[in-house]
Coordinates of C-alpha atoms and ligand atoms in Angstrom, one line a residue:
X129 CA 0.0 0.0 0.0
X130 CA 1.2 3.4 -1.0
X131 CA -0.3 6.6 -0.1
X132 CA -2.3 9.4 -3.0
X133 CA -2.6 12.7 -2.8
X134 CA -6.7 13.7 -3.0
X135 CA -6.2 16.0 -5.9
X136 CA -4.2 13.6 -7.9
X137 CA -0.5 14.3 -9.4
X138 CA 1.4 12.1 -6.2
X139 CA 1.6 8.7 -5.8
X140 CA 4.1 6.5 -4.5
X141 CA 4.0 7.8 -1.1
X142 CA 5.2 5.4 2.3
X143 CA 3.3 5.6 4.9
X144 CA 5.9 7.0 6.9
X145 CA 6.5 10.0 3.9
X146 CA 3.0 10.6 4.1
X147 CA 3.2 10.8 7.9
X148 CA 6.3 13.1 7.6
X149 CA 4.9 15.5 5.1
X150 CA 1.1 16.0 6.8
X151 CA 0.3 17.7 3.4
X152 CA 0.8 16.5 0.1
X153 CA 2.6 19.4 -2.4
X154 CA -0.3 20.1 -4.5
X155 CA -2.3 20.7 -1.4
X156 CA -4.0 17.7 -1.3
X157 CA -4.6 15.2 1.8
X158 CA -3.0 11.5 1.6
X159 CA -5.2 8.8 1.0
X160 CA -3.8 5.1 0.6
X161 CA -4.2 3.8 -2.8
X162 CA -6.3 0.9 -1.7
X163 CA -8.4 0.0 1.5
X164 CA -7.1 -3.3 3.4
X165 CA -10.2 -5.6 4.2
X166 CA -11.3 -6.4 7.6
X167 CA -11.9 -10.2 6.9
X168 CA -14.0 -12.4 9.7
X169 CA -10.5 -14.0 10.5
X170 CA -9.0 -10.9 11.2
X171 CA -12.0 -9.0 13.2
X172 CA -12.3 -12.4 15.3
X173 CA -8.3 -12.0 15.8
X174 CA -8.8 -8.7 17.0
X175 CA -11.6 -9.1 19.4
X176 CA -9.8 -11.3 21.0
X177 CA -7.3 -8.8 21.7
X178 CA -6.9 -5.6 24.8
X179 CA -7.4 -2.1 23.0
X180 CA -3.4 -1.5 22.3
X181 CA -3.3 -4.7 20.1
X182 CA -6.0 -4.1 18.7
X183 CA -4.6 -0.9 17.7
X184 CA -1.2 -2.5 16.0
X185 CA -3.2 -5.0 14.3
X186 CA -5.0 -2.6 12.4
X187 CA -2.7 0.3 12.3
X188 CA 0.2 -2.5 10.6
X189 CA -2.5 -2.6 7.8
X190 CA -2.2 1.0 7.1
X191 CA 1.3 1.5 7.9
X192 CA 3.1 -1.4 6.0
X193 CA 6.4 -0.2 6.1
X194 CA 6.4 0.4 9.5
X195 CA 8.3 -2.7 11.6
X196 CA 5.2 -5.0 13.5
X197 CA 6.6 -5.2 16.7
X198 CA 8.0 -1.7 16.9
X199 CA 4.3 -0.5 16.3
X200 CA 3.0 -2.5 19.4
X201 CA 5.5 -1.3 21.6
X202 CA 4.5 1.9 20.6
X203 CA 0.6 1.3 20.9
X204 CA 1.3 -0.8 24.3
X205 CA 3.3 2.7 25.7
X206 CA 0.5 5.3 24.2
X207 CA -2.3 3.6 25.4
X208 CA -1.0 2.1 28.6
X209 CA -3.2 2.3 32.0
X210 CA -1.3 5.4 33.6
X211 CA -2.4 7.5 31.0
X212 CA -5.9 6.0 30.3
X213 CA -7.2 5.0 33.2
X214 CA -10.4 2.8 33.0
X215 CA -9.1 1.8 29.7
X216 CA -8.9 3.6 26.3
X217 CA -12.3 3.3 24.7
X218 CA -14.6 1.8 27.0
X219 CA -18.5 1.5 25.7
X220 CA -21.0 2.1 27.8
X221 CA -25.1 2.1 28.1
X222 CA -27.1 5.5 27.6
X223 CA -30.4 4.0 26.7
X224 CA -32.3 1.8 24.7
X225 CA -30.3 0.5 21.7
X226 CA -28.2 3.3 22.8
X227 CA -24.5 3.2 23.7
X228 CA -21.8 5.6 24.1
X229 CA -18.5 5.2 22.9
X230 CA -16.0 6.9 25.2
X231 CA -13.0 8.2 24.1
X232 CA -11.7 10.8 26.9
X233 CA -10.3 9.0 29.5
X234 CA -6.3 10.1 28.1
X235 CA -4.1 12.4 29.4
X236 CA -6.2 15.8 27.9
X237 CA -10.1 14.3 28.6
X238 CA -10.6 15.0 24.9
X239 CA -10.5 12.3 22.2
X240 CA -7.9 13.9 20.2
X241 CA -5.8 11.6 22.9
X242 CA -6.7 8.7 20.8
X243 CA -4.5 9.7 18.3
X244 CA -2.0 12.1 19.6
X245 CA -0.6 9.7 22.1
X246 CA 0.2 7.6 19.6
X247 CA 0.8 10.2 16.2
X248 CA 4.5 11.7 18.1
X249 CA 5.6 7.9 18.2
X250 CA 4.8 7.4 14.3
X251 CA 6.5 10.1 13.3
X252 CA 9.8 9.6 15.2
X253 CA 9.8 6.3 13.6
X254 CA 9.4 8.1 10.1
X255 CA 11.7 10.6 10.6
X256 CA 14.2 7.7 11.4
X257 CA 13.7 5.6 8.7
X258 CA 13.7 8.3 6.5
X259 CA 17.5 9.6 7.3
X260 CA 15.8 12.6 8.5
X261 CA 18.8 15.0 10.1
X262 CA 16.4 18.1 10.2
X263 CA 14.2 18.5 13.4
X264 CA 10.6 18.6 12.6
X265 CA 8.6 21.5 13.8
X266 CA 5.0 20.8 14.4
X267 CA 2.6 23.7 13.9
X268 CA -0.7 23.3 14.9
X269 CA -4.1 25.5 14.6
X270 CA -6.3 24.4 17.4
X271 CA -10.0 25.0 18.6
X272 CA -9.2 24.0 22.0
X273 CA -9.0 19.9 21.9
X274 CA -5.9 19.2 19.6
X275 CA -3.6 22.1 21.2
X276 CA -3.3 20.7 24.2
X277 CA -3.6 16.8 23.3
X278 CA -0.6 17.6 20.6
X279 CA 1.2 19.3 23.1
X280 CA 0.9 16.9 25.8
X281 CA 1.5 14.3 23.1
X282 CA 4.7 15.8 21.8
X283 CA 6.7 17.3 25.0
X284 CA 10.0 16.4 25.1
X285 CA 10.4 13.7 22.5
X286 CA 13.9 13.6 20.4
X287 CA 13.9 15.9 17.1
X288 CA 10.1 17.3 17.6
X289 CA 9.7 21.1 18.3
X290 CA 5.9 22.4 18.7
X291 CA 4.1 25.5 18.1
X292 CA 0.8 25.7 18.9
X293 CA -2.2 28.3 17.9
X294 CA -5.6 29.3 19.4
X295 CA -8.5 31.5 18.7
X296 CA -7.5 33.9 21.5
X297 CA -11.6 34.2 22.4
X298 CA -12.7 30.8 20.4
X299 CA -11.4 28.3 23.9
X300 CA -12.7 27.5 27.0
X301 CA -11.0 29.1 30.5
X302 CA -10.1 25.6 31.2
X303 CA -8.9 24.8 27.5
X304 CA -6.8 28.1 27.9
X305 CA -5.6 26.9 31.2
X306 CA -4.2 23.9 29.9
X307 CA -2.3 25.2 27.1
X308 CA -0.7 28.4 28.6
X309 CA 0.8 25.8 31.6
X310 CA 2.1 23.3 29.1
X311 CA 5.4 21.8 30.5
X312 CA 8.0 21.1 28.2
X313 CA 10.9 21.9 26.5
X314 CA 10.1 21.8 22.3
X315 CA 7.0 23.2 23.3
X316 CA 5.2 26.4 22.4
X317 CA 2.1 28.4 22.5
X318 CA 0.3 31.5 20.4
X319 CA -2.8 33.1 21.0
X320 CA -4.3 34.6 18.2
X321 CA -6.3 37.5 17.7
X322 CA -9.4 35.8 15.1
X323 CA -11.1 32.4 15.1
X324 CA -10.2 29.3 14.3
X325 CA -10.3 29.5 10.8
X326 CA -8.3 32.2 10.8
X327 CA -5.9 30.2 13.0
X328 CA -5.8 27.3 10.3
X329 CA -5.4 29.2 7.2
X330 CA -2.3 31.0 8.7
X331 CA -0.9 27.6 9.4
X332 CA -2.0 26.8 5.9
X333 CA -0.1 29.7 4.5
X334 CA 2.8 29.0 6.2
X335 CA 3.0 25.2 4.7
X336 CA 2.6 26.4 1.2
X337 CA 5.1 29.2 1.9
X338 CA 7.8 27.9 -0.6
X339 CA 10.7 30.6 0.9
X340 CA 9.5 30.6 4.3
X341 CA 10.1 26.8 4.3
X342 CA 13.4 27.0 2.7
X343 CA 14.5 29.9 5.5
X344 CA 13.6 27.0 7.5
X345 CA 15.0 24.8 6.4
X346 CA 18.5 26.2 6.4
X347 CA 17.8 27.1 10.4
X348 CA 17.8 23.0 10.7
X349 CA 13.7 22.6 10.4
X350 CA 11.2 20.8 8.3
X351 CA 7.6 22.0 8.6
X352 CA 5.0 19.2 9.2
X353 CA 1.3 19.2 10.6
X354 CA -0.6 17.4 13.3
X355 CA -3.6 18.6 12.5
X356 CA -6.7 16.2 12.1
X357 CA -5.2 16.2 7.9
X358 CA -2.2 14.4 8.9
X359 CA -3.2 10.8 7.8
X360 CA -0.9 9.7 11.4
X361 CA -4.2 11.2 13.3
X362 CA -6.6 9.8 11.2
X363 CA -5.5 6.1 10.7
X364 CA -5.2 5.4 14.8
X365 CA -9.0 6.6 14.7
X366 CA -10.1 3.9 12.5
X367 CA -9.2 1.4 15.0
X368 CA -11.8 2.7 18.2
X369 CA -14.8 1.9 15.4
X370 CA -13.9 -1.6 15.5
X371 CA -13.0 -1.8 18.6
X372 CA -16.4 -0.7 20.0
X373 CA -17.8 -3.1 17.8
X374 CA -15.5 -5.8 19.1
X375 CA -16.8 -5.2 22.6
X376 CA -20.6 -4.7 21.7
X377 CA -20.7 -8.4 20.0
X378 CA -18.3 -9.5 23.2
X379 CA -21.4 -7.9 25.3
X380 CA -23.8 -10.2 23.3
X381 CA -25.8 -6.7 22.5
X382 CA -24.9 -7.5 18.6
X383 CA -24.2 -10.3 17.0
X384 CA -20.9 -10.2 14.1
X385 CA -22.4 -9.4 11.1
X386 CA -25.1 -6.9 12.3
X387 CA -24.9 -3.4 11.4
X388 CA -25.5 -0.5 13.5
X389 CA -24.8 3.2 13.3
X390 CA -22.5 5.5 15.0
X391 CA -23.3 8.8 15.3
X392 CA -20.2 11.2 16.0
X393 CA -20.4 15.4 17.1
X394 CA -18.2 16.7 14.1
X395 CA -16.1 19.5 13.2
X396 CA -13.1 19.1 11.0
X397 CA -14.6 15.9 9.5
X398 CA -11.7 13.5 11.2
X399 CA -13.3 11.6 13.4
X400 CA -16.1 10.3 11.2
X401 CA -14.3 10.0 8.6
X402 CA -11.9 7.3 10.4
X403 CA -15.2 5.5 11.0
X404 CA -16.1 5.7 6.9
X405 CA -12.8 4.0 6.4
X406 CA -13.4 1.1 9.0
X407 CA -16.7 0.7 7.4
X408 CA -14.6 0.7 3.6
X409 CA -12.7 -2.1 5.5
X410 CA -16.0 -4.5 6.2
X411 CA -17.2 -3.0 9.5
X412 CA -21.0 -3.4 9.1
X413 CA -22.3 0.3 9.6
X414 CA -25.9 1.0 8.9
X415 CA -25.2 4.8 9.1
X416 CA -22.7 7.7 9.8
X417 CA -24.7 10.6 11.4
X418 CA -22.8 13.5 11.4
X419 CA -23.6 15.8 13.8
X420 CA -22.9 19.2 13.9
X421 CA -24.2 22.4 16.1
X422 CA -25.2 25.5 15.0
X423 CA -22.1 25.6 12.6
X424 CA -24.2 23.7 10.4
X425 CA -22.2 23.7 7.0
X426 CA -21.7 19.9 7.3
X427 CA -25.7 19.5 7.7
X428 CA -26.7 21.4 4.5
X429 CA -24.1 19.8 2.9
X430 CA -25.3 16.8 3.4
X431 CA -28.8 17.0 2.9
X432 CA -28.4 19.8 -0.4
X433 CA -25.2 18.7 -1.9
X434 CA -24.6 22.0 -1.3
X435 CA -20.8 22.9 0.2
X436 CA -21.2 26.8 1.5
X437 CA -18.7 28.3 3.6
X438 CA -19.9 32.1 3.7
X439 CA -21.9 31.8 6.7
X440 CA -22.1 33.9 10.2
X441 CA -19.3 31.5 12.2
X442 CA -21.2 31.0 15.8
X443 CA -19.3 30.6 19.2
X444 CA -21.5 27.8 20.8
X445 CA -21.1 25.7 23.9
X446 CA -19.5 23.1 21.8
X447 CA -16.4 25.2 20.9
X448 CA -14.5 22.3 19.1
X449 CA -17.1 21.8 16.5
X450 CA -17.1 25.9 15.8
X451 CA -15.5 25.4 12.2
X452 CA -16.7 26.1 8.6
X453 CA -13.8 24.5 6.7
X454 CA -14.2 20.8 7.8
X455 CA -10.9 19.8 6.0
X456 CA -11.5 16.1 6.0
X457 CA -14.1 16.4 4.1
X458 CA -11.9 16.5 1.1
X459 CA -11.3 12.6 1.8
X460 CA -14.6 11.6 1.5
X461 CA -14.9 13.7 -2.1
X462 CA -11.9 11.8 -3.1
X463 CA -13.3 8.3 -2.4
X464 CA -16.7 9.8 -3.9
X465 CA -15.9 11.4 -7.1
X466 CA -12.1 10.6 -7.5
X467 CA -9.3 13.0 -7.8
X468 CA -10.2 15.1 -10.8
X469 CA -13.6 16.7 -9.6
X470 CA -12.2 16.7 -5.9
X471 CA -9.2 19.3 -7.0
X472 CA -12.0 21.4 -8.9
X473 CA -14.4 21.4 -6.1
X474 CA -11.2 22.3 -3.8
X475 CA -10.7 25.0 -6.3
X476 CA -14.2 26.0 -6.5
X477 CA -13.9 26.3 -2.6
X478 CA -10.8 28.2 -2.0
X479 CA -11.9 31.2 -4.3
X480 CA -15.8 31.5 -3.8
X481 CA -15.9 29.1 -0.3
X482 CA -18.7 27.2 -1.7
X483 CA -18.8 24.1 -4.3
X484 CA -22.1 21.9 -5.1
X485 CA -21.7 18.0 -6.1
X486 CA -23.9 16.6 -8.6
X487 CA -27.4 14.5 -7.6
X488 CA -25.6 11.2 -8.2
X489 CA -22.9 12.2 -5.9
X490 CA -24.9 13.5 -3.0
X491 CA -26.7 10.2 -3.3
X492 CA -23.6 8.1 -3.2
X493 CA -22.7 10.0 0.1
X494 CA -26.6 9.8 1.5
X495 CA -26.5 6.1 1.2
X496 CA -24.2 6.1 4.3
X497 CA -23.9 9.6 6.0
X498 CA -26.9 11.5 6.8
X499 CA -26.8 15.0 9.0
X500 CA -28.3 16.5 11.7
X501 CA -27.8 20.1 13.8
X502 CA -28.3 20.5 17.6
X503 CA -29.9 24.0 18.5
X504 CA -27.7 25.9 21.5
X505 CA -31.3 24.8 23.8
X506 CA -31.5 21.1 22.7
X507 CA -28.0 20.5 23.8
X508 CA -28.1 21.9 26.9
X509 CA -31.6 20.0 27.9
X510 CA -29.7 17.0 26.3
X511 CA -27.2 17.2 28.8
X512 CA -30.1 17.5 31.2
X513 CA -32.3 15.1 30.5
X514 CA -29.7 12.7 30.1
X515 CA -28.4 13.0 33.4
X516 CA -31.6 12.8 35.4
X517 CA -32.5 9.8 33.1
X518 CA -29.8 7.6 33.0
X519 CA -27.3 9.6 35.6
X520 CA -24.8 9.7 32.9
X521 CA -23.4 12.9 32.7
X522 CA -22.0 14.0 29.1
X523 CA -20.3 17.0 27.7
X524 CA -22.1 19.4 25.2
X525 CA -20.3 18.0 21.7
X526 CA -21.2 14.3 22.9
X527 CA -24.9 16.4 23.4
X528 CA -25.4 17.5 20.0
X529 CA -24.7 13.9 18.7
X530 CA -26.5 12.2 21.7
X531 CA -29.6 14.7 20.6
X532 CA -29.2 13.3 17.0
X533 CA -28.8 9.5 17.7
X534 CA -31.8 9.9 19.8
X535 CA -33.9 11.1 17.6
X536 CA -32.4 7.8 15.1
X537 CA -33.2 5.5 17.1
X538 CA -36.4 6.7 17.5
X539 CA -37.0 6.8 14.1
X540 CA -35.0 3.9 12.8
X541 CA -35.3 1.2 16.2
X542 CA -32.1 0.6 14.8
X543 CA -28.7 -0.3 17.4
X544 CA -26.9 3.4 17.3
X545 CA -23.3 4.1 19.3
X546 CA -22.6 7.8 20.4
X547 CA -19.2 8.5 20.0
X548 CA -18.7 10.7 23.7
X549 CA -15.7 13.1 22.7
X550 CA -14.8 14.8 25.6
X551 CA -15.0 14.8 29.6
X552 CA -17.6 16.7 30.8
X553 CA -15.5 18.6 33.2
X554 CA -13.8 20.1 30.3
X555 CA -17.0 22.0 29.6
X556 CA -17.8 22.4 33.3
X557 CA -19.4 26.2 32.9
X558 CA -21.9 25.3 30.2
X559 CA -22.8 21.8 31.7
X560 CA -23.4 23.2 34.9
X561 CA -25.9 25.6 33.2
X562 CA -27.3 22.6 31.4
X563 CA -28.0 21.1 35.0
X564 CA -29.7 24.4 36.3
X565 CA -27.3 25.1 38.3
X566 CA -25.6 28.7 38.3
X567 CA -22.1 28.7 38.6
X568 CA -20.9 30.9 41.8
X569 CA -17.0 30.9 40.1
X570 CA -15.8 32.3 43.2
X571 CA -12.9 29.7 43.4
X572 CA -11.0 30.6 40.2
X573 CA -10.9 29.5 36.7
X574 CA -11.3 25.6 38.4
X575 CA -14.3 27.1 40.3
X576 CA -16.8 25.5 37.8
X577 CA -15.1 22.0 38.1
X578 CA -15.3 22.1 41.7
X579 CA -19.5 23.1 41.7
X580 CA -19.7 20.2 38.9
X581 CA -18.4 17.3 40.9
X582 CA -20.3 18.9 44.3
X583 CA -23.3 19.1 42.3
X584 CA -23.4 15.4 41.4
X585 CA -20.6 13.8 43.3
X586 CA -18.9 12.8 40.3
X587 CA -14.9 13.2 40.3
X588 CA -13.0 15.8 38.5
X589 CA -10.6 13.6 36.1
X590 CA -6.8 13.7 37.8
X591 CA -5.6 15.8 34.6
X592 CA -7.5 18.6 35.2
X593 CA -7.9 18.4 38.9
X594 CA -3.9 18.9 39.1
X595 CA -4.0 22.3 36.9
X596 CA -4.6 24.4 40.2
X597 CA -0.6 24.3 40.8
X598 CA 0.8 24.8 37.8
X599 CA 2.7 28.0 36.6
X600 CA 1.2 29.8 33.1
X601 CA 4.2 29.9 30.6
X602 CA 2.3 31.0 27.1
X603 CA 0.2 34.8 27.3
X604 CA -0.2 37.5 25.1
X605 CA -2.2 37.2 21.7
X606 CA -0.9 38.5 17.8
X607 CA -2.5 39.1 14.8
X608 CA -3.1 36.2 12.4
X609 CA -0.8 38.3 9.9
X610 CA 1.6 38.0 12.5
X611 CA 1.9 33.8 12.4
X612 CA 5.1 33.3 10.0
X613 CA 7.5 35.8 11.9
X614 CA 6.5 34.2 15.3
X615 CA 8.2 31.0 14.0
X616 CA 11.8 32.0 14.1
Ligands
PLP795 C1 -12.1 17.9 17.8 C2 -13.3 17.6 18.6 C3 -14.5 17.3 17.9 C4 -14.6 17.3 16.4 O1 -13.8 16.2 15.8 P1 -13.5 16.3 14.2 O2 -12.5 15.2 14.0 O3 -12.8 17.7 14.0 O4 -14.7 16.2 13.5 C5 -15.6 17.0 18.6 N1 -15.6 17.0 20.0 C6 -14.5 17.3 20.7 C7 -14.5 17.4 22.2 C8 -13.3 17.6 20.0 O5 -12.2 17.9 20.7

């Protein structure tokens, strides 16, 4: 297996290249040039197995040039007990036919964990087997989530530096908390004065900056990503979709063979996508519901055909799904219409921010996505109602897709899986709300943690309980304009 660029023009690509370069040249995503199936013997192999072989099983399929055993010694040290404790991707009950996937027990309570503690570990294998003598410097654009969980993933290992940017106003107290105290000596961290758009197409620039990369260069640096378009996120996110299946057959709730649906809060597209590509593999999915808040570009896209970028950008309680450029998105175009009419449609986007696919097309993609918004309200009186239901208490991004698979299963009766994306204690202000409760804040930025686990005697995850002693390192915010000098 080699890896393709989505607008055509590369191919040839290792893995390990592919993981390397984050973008291809012609500023197109990586794609592998064929999909490895997910035979009976092999998913029967793998349920047998604890998440972290799972997790080389599967990623070995993606990553062939990568040595076996080196990649479960790297899955066994990124997923290992002291950093996920309760175990990496637990699923639990939240209903009737309803389960919830949980990915944010790592070191961050987010799900970007998933892959970021194991992404650093793939790279410094590529940059090895490549003959790589530059040092790789990371540059991330964050909404909150992948800042920290890249940080935290990439401190202090060997020939890594990382720089990473934030909507100054588009982040949560707590999310800003985490990043500006970030131990570590490669590490960095920019606030920036726009959202997170702005944040990402500065990044963007920078990559496709020919002479700002060869200044770079010469100063000992090569530029790569971590962002959710690096295909070393989105390949260790293919493996918690079969995992979860794994464990619901194991719970007798499904038998092999049945499909269900997951439904999966979504910003950038990564997540959901990684699920598309287990279900490319043989995973029986009945449906992808991609759910989306009030940033609803992904919705309309997917019931119009209609991709349309020039939009009021809303700050909503689910601050990780505020994005109108859902970059992975470009993957599922590729496997959809090829590479051709993906690189006009890119085209079409990047000068008027809107592109329309044909009927067929939109077909093709409606016969396993469908989309659905959550209002501001119904997220909040999700978080509600699911609580004094169940006593389960969720964030407000696994809200807006618990609101939607809901409302599926409802309709459907069919088996659906909520993928839960973050720790509710990350979000403490707005699920307090949720709960009725108003928050008092009168011990600090952690105030609202404290309230959240007196409220409903739940614990505050060790992660963020520990941020009350530690010294802020990263302040000040700059212009987006600003980005390319801060580098150097
Ligand atoms: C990043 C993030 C999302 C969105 O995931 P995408 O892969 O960008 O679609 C949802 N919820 C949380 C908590 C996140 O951090």
């Amino acid at each position: 297996m080699k890896y393709i660029s989505t607008r055509g023009g590369v191919q040839g690509v290792s893995s390990a290249a592919a993981i390397k370069k984050g973008i291809a040249d012609n500023g197109g995503l990586f794609v592998p040039d064929r999909i490895p199936l997910l035979t009976e013997e092999l998913f029967s192999r793998i349920a047998g197995l604890d998440y972290a072989g799972r997790a080389a099983e599967i990623l070995s399929l993606f990553l062939p040039d990568y040595d076996k055993d080196e990649l479960l010694a790297d899955c066994r040290a990124a997923y290992k007990e002291s950093s996920f404790s309760g175990g990496a991707a637990p699923v639990s009950k939240l209903g009737e036919g309803r389960y919830m996937l949980e990915l944010f027990h790592g070191p961050t309570c987010a799900f970007k964990d998933m892959a970021l503690q194991i992404m650093p570990r793939l790279l410094s294998r590529a940059l090895t087997s490549t003959g790589e003598d530059h040092t790789a410097y990371i540059l991330v654009a964050t909404s909150g989530d992948t800042g920290k969980a890249a940080l935290e993933g990439y401190r202090d290992i060997d020939g890594v530096r990382i720089k990473v940017f934030y909507p100054v106003d588009g982040v949560s107290d707590i999310q800003k908390l985490q990043m500006s105290t970030q131990e570590g000596g490669n590490v960095s961290v920019q606030a920036i004065n726009g959202n997170f758009d702005d944040a990402q197409n500065g990044v963007k620039k920078i990559f496709g900056d020919a002479a700002l990369n060869r200044e770079l260069y010469g100063k000992g640096y090569i530029l790569t990503s971590a962002n959710s378009i690096n295909w070393g996120r989105l390949a260790p996110q293919i493996v918690y979709y079969i995992s979860a299946y794994a464990d619901l057959c194991a719970q007798g709730v499904i038998k092999a063979g049945d499909r269900i649906a997951y439904c999966v809060p979504t910003g950038n597209f990564g997540n959901i996508f990684a699920g598309y590509i287990a279900y490319r593999m043989g995973l029986p999915v009945s449906k992808f519901i991609c759910a989306s808040n009030e940033n609803n570009v992904l919705t309309d896209f997917l019931q119009t055909g209609v991709y349309d970028r020039n939009r009021v950008f809303r700050q909503t309680v689910s601050p990780s799904m505020d994005i109108l450029i859902s970059s992975n998105l470009e993957r599922l175009l590729y496997f959809t219409v090829g590479a051709g009419k993906t690189a006009a449609y890119m085209r079409q986007l990047a000068s008027t921010g809107r592109y329309e696919i044909s009927r067929e097309e939109l077909l093709k993609i409606g016969a396993i996505f469908e989309g659905g918004c959550t209002s501001e309200a119904q997220t909040l009186s999700e978080i509600k109602d699911t609580y004094e239901q169940t006593g389960v208490l969720i964030d407000t991004h696994t809200a807006v897709a618990a609101r939607q698979a809901r409302e599926y299963a409802e309709r459907t009766g069919q088996t659906v899986v909520t993928v839960s994306t973050a720790s509710p204690y990350k979000f403490a202000p707005a699920v307090l709300e949720a709960l009725g409760h108003k928050v008092r804040g009168d011990r600090g930025v952690l105030s609202p943690l404290y309230e959240l686990s007196e409220l409903t005697g739940t614990k505050i995850p060790a992660p963020l309980a520990s941020l009350s002693t530690k010294k802020v390192r990263f302040s000040g915010s700059i212009d987006p304009s600003e980005m390319a000098s801060s580098l150097v």
